[in-house]
Coordinates of N, CA and C in Angstrom, one line a residue:
X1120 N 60.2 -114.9 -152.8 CA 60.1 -114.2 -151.5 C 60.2 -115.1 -150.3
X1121 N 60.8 -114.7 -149.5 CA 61.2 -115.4 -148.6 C 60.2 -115.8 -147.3
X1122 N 59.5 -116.7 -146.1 CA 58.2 -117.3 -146.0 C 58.8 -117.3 -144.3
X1123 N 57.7 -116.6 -143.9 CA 58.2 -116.6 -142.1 C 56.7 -117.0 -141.5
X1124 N 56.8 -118.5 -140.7 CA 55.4 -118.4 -139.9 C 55.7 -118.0 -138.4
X1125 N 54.6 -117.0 -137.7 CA 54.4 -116.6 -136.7 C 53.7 -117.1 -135.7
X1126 N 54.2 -117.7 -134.7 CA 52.8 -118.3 -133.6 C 52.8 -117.3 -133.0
X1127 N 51.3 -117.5 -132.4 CA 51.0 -115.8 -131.9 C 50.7 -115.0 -132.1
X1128 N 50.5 -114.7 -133.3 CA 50.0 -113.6 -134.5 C 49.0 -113.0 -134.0
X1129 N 48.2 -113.6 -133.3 CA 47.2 -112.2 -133.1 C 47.4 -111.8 -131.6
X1130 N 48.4 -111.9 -131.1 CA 48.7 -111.2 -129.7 C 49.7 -109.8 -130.2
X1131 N 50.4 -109.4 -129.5 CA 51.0 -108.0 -128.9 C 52.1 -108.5 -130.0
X1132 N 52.7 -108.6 -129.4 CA 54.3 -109.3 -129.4 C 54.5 -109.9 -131.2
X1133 N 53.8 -110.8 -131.1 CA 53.6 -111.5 -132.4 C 52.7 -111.2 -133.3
X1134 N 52.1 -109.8 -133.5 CA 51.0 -109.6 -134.4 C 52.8 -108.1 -134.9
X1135 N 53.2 -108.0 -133.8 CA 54.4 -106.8 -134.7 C 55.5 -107.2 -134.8
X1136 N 55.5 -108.5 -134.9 CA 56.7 -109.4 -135.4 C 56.5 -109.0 -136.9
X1137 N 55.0 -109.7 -137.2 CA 54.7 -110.2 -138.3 C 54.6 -109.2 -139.3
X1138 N 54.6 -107.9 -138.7 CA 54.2 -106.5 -139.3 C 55.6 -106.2 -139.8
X1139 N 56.8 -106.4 -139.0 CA 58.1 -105.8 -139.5 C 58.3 -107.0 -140.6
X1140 N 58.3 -108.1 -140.2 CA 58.7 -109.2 -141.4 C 57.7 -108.6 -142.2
X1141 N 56.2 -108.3 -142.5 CA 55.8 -107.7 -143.8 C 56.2 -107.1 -144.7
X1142 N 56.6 -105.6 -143.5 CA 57.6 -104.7 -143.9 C 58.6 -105.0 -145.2
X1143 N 59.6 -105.8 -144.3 CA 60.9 -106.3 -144.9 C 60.6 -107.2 -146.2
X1144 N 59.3 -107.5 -146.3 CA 59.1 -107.5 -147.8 C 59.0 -109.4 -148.2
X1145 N 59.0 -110.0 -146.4 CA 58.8 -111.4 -146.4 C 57.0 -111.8 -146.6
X1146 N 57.1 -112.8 -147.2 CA 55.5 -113.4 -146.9 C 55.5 -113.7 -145.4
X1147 N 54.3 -113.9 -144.9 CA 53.8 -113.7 -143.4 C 53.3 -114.2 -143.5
X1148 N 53.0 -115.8 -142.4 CA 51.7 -116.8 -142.0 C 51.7 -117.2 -140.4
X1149 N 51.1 -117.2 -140.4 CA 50.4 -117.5 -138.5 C 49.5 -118.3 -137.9
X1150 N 49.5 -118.3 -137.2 CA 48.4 -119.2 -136.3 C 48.6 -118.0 -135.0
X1151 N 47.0 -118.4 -134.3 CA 47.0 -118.0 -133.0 C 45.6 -118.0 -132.5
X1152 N 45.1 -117.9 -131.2 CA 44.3 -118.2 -130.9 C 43.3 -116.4 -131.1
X1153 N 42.4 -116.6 -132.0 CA 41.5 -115.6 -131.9 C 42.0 -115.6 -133.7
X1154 N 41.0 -114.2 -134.0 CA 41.6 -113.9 -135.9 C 42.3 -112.0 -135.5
X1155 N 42.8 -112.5 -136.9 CA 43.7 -110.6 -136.9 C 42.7 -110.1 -137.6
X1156 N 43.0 -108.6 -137.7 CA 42.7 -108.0 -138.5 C 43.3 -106.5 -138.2
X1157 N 43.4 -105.7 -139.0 CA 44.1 -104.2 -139.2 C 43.5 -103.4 -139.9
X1158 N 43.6 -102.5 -139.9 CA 43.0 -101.4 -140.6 C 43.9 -100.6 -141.5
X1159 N 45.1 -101.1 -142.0 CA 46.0 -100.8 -143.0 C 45.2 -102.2 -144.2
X1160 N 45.7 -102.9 -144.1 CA 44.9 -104.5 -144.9 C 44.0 -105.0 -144.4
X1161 N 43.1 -105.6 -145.3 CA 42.2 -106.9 -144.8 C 42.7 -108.2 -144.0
X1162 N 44.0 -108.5 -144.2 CA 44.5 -109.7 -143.5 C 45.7 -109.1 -142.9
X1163 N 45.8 -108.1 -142.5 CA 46.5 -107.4 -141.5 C 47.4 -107.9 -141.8
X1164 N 49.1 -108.2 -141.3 CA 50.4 -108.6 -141.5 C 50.3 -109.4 -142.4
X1165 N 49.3 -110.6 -142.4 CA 49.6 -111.8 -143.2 C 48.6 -111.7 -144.1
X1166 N 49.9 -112.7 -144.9 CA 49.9 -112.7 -146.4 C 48.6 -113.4 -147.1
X1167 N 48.3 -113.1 -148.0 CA 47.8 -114.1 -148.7 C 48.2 -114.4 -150.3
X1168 N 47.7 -115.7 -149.9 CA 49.0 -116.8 -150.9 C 47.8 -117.4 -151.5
X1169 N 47.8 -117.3 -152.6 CA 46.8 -118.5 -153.6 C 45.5 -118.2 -153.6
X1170 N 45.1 -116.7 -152.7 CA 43.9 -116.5 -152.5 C 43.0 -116.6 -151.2
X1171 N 44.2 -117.5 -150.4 CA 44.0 -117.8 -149.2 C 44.8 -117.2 -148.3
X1172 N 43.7 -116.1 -146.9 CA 45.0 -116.3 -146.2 C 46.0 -116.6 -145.4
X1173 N 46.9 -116.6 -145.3 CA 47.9 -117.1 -144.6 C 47.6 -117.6 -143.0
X1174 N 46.3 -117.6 -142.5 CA 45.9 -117.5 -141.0 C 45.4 -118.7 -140.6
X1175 N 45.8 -119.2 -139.9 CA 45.4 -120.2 -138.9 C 45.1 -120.1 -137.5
X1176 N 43.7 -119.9 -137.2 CA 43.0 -119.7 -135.9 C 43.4 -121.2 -134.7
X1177 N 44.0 -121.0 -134.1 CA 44.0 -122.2 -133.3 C 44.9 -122.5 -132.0
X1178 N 45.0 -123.1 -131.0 CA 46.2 -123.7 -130.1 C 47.2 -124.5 -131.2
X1179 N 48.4 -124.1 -130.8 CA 50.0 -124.8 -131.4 C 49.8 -126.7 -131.2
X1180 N 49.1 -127.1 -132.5 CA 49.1 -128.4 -132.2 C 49.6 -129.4 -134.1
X1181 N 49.4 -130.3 -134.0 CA 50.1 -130.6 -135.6 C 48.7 -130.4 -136.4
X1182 N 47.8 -130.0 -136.8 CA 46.2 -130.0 -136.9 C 46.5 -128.6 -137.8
X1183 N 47.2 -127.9 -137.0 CA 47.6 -126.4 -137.1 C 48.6 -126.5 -138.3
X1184 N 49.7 -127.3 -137.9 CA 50.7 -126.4 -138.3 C 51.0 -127.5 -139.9
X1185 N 49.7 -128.3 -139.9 CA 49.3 -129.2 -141.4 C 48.6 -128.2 -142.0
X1186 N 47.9 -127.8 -141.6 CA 46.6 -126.7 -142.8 C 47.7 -125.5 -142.9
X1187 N 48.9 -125.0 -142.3 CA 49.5 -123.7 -142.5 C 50.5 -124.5 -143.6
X1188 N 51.2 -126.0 -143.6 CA 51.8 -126.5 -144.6 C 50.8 -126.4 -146.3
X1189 N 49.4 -127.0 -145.5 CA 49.3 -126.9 -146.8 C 48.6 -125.4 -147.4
X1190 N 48.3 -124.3 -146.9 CA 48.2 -122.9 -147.6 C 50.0 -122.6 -148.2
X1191 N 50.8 -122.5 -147.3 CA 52.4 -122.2 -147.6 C 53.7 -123.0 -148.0
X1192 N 52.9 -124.0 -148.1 CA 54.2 -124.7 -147.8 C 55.3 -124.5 -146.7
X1193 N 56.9 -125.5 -146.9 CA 57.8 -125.1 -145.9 C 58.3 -123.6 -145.8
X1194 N 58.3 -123.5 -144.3 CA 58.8 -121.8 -144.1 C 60.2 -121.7 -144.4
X1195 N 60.9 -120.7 -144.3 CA 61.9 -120.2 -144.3 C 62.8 -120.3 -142.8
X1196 N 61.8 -119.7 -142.4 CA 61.7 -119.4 -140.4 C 61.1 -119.4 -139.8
X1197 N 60.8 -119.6 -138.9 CA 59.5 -120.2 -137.9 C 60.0 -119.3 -136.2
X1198 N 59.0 -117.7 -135.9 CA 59.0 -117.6 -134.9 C 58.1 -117.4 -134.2
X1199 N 58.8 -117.9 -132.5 CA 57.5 -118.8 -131.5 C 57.4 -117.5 -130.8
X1200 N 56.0 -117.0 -131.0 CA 55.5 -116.4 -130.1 C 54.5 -116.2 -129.1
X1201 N 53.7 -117.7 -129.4 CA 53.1 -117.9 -128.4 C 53.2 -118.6 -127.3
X1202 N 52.4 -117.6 -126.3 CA 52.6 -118.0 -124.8 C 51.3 -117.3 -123.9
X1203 N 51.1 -117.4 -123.0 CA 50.3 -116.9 -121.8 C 50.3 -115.5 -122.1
X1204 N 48.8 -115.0 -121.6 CA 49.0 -113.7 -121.5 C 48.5 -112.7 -120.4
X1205 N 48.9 -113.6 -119.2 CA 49.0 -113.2 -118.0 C 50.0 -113.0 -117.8
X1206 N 50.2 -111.6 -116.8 CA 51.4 -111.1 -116.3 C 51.1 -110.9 -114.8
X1207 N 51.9 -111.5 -114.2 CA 51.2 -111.2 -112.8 C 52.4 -109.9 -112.0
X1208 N 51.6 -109.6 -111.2 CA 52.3 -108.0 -110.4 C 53.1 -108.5 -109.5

C-alpha cells in the first residue's frame, strides 16, 4: 500500500487531505502541531502501522520527521500543509 506523510494533519486543510488519501486506500502519517482525533476511528485519518500510530505531534523540524522515518519508513509522497493559521481581514 502505498505511504503519504501529511504536515498539518491536525489543521483544516490537512486533517482532509489525509482523510481522502485514507479514503483512496493509501497509508496516512503526519505530524502537526496539537493531536487528531475523529469520531469515525481512534487515530482519525492516520494510519497505524506496527501498532503505532502514524502521528507525530510537533513543529516541522528533522526531530520530527526521524521518529515519522522511523514508525514508516520512506513515503511515497510528502504533502506540505503546514502553515499559519491566521487569516487576516
Amino acid at each position: 500500500m502505498p505511504l503519504v506523510w501529511v504536515t498539518g494533519g491536525a489543521g483544516f486543510i490537512g486533517n482532509a487531505i489525509a482523510s481522502n488519501f485514507k479514503a483512496a486506500g493509501w497509508d496516512v502519517a503526519g505530524t502537526g502541531r496539537g493531536s487528531v482525533d475523529s469520531s469515525d476511528s481512534p487515530s482519525g485519518p492516520f494510519s497505524v502501522i506496527d501498532g503505532r500510530q502514524a502521528w507525530v505531534s510537533g513543529t516541522l523540524s528533522n526531530d520530527v520527521f526521524e521518529k515519522l522515518l522511523t514508525i514508516t519508513g520512506p513515503p511515497d509522497a510528502v504533502v506540505h500543509a503546514a502553515g499559519g493559521a491566521s487569516v487576516g481581514l
